CSV table of C-alpha atoms in Angstrom, one decimal:
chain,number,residue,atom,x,y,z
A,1,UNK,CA,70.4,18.7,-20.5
A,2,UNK,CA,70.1,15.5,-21.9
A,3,UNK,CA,69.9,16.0,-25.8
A,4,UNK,CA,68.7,13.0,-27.2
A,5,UNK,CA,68.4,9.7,-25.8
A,6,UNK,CA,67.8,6.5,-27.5
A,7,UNK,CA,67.0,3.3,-25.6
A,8,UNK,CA,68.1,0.1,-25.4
A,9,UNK,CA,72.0,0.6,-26.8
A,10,UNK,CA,72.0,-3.0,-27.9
A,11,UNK,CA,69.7,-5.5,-29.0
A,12,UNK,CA,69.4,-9.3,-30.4
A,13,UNK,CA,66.5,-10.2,-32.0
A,14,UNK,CA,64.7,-13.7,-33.6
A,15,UNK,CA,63.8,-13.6,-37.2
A,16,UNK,CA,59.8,-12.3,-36.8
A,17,UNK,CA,60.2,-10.8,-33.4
A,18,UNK,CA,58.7,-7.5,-33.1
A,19,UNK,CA,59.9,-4.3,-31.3
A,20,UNK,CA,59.8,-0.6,-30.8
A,21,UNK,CA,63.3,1.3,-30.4
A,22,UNK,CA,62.5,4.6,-28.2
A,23,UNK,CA,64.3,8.0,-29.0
A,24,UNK,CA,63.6,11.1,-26.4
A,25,UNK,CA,64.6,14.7,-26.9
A,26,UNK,CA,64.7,17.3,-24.6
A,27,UNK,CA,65.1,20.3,-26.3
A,28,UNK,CA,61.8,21.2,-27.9
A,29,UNK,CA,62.7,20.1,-31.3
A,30,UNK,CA,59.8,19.9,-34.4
A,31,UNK,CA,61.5,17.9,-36.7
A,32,UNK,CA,63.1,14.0,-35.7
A,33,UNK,CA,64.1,11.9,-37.7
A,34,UNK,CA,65.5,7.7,-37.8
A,35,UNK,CA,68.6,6.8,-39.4
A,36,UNK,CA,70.4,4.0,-40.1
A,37,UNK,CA,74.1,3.1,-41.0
A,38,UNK,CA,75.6,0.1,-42.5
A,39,UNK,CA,79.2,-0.1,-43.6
A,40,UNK,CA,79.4,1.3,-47.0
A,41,UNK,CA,75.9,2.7,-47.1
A,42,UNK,CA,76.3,6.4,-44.5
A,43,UNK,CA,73.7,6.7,-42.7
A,44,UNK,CA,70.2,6.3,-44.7
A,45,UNK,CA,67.0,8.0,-43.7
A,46,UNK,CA,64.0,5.4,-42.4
A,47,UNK,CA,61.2,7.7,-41.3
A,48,UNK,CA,61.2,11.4,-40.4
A,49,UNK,CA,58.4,13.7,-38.1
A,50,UNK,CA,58.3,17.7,-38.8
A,51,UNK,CA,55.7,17.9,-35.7
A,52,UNK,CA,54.2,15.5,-33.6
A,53,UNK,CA,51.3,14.2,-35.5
A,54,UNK,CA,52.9,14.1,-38.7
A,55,UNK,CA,55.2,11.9,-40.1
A,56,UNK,CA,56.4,10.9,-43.4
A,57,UNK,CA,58.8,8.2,-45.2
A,58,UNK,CA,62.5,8.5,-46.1
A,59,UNK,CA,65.1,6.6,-47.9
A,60,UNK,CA,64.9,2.9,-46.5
A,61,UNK,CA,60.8,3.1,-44.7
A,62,UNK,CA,59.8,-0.6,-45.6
A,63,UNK,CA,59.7,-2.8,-42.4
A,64,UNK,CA,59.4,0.3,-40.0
A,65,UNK,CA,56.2,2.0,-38.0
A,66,UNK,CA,56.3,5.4,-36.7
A,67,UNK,CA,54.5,7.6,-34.6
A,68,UNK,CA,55.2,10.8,-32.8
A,69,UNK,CA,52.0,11.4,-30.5
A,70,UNK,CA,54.2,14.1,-28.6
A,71,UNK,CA,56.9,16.5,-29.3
A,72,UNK,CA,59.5,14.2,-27.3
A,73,UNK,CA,59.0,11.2,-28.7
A,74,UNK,CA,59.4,9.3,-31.5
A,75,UNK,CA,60.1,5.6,-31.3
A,76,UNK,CA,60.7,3.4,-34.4
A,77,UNK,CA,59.1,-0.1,-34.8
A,78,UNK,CA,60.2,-3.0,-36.4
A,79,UNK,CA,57.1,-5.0,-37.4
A,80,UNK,CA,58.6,-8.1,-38.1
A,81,UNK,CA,62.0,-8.3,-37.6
A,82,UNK,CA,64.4,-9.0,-40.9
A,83,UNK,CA,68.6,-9.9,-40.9
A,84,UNK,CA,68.6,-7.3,-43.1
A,85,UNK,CA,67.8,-4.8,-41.0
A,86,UNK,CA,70.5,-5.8,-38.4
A,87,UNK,CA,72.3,-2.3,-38.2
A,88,UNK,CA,73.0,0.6,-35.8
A,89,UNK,CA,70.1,3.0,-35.6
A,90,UNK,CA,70.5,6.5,-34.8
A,91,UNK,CA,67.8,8.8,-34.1
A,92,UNK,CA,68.2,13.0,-34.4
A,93,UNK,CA,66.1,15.9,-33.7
A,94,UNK,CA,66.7,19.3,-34.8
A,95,UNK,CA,64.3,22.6,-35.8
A,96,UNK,CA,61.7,22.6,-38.4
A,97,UNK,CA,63.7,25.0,-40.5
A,98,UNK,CA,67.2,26.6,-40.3
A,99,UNK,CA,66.2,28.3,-37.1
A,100,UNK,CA,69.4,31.0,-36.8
A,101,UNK,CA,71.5,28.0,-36.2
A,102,UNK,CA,74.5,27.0,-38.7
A,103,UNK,CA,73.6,22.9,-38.3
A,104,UNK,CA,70.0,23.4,-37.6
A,105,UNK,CA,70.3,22.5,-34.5
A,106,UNK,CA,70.9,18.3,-35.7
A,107,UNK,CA,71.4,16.5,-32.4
A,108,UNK,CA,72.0,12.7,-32.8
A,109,UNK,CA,71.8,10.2,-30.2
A,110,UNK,CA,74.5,7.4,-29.2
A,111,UNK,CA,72.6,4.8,-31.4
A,112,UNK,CA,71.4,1.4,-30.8
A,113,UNK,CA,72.9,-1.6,-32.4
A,114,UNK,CA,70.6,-3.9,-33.4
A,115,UNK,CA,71.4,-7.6,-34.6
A,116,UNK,CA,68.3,-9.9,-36.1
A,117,UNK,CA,69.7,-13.5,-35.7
B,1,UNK,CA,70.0,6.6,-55.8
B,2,UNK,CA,72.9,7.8,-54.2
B,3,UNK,CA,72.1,11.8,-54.1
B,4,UNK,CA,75.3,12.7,-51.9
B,5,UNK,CA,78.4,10.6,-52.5
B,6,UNK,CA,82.2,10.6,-50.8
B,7,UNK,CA,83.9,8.2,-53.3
B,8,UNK,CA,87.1,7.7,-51.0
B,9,UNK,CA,86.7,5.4,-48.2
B,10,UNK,CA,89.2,5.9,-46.1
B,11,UNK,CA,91.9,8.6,-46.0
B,12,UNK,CA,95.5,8.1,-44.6
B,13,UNK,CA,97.5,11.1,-43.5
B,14,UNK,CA,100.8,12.2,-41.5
B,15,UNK,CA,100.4,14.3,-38.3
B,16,UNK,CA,100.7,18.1,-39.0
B,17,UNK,CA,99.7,17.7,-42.5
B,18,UNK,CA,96.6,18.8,-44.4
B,19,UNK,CA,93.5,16.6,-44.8
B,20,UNK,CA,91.2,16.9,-48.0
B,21,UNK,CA,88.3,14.9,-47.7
B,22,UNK,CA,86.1,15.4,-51.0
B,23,UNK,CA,81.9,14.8,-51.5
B,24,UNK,CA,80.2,15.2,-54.6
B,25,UNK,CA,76.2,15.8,-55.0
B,26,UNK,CA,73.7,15.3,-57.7
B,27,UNK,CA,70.6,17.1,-56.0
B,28,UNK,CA,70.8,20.8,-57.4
B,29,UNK,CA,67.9,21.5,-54.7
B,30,UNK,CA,70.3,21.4,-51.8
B,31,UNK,CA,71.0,24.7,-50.5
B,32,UNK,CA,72.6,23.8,-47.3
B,33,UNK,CA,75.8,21.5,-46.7
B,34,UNK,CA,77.2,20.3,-43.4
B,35,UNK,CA,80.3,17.7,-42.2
B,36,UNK,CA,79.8,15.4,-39.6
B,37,UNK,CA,82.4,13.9,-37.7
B,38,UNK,CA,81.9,10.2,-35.9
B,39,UNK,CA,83.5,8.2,-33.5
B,40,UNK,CA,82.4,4.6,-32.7
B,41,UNK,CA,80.1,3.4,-30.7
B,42,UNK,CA,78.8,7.5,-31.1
B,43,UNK,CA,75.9,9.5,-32.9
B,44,UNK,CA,77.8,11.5,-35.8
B,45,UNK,CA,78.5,15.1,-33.9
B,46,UNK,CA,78.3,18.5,-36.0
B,47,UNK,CA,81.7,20.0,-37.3
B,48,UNK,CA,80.8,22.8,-40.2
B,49,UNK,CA,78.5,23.6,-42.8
B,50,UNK,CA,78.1,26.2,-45.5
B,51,UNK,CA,75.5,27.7,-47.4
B,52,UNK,CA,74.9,27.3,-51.1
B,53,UNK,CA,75.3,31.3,-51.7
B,54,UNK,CA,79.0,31.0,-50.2
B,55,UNK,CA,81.8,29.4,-51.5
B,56,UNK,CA,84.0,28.9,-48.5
B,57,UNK,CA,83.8,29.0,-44.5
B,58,UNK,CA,86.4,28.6,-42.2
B,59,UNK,CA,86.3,27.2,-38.8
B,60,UNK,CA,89.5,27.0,-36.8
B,61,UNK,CA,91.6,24.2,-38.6
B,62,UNK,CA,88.1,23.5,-40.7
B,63,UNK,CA,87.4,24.8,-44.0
B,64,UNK,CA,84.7,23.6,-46.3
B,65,UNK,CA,85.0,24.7,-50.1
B,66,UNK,CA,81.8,24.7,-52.4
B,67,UNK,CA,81.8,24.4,-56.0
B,68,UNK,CA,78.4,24.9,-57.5
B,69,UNK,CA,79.1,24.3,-60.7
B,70,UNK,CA,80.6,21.0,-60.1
B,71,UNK,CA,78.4,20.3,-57.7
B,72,UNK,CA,81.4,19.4,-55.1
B,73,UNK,CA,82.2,20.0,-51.9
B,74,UNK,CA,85.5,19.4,-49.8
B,75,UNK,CA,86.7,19.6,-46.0
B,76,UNK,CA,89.8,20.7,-45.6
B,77,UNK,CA,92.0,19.7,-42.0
B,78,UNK,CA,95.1,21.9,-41.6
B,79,UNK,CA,97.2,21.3,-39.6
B,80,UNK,CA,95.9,17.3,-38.9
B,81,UNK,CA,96.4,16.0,-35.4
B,82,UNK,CA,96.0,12.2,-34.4
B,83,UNK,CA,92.6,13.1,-32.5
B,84,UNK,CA,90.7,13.7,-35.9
B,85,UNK,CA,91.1,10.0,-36.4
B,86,UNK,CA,87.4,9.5,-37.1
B,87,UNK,CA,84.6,8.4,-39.9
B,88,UNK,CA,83.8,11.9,-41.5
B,89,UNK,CA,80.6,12.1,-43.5
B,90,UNK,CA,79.3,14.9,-45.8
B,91,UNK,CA,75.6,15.8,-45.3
B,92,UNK,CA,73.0,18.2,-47.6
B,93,UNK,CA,69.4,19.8,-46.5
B,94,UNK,CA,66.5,20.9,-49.3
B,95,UNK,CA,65.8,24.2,-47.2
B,96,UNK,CA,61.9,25.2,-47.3
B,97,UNK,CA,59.6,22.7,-46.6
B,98,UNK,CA,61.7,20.4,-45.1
B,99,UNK,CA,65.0,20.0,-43.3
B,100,UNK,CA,65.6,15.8,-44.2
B,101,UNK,CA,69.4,15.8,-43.9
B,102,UNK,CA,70.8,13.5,-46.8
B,103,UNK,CA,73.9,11.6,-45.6
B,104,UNK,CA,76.8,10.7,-47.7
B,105,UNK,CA,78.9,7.5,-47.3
B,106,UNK,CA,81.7,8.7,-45.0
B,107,UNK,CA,85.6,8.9,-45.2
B,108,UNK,CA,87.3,7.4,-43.1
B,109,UNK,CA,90.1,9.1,-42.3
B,110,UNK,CA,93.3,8.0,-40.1
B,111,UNK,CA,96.1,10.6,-39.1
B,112,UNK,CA,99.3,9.2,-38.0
B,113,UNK,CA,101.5,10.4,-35.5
């Protein structure tokens, strides 16, 4: 059982480039989410999905695309690549609601540092 | 707006003692709180929650407290061993419509052996 799984682990980017981080779940999750953490900030909420089909904004959405076109996936896109959003990203998945389980079910993947140059 | 906030940074403790690491919340919607525990280079992992209609659960060495009223919660570590050496953040869910899990800062807390 995999859990979640978030590809590439580490990126550099150009100022402008454009690209799509990929987050996988195996577990039959609703709800995933994007998060990321800087020092001093926790972890902030970019974009969240309570189904695939439907997504909606968090804390921190400018400069982010999402889609979720299945119940697996739900990559993040950078548009247009800032410094500012050099940071380590950290997608989650979890059940739509409390689902008998005391965290949810919250399952985070192993992040992917990303640094805009 | 910071909605859930750990105002300590970092937390240093002695081996076998007790760790209190403290989050406060503004939000009165939150029903639902939960501690994460983080290593580098790792997604945060689970560690405990509690409900907003309790006011303490115990896990093993973990215990969480909930104050209402003051709208704080705290994690206590007893007795603190060198593996719990981590970043430690507080987390809070709206129930109902949605789940969004709001994040808090993180402690970072350091036990010494």
């Amino acid at each position: 059982n995999a859990g979640v799984t978030q590809t590439p682990k580490f990126q550099v980017l150009k100022t402008g480039q454009s690209m799509t981080l990929q987050c996988a779940q195996d577990m039959n999750h609703e709800y995933m989410s994007w998060y990321r953490q800087d020092p001093g900030m926790g972890l902030r909420l970019i974009h969240y999905s309570v189904g695939a089909g439907i997504t909606d904004q968090g804390e921190v959405p400018n400069g982010y695309n999402v889609s979720r076109s299945t119940t697996e996936d739900f990559p993040l896109r950078l548009l247009s690549a800032a410094p500012s959003q050099t940071s380590v990203y950290f997608c989650a998945s979890s059940y739509a609601v409390g689902g008998g389980y005391s965290n949810y079910g919250y399952t985070f993947g192993s992040g992917t540092r990303l640094t805009v140059v | 707006d910071q909605q859930v906030k750990q105002n300590s940074p970092s937390l240093s403790v002695q081996e076998g003692r007790i760790s209190i690491l403290n989050c406060d919340y503004t939000n009165s919607m939150f029903d639902y709180f939960l501690w994460y525990k983080k290593y580098p280079a790792e997604g945060p992992t689970f560690l405990i929650s509690i409900s907003s209609i309790k006011d303490k659960n115990e896990d093993g060495r973990f215990t969480v407290f909930l104050n209402k009223s003051a709208k704080h919660l705290s994690l206590h570590i007893v007795p603190s061993q060198p593996g719990d050496s981590a970043v430690y953040f507080c987390a809070a869910i709206i129930g109902g419509a949605t789940n969004k899990l709001i994040f808090g800062t993180g402690t970072l807390l350091a036990v010494q052996p």
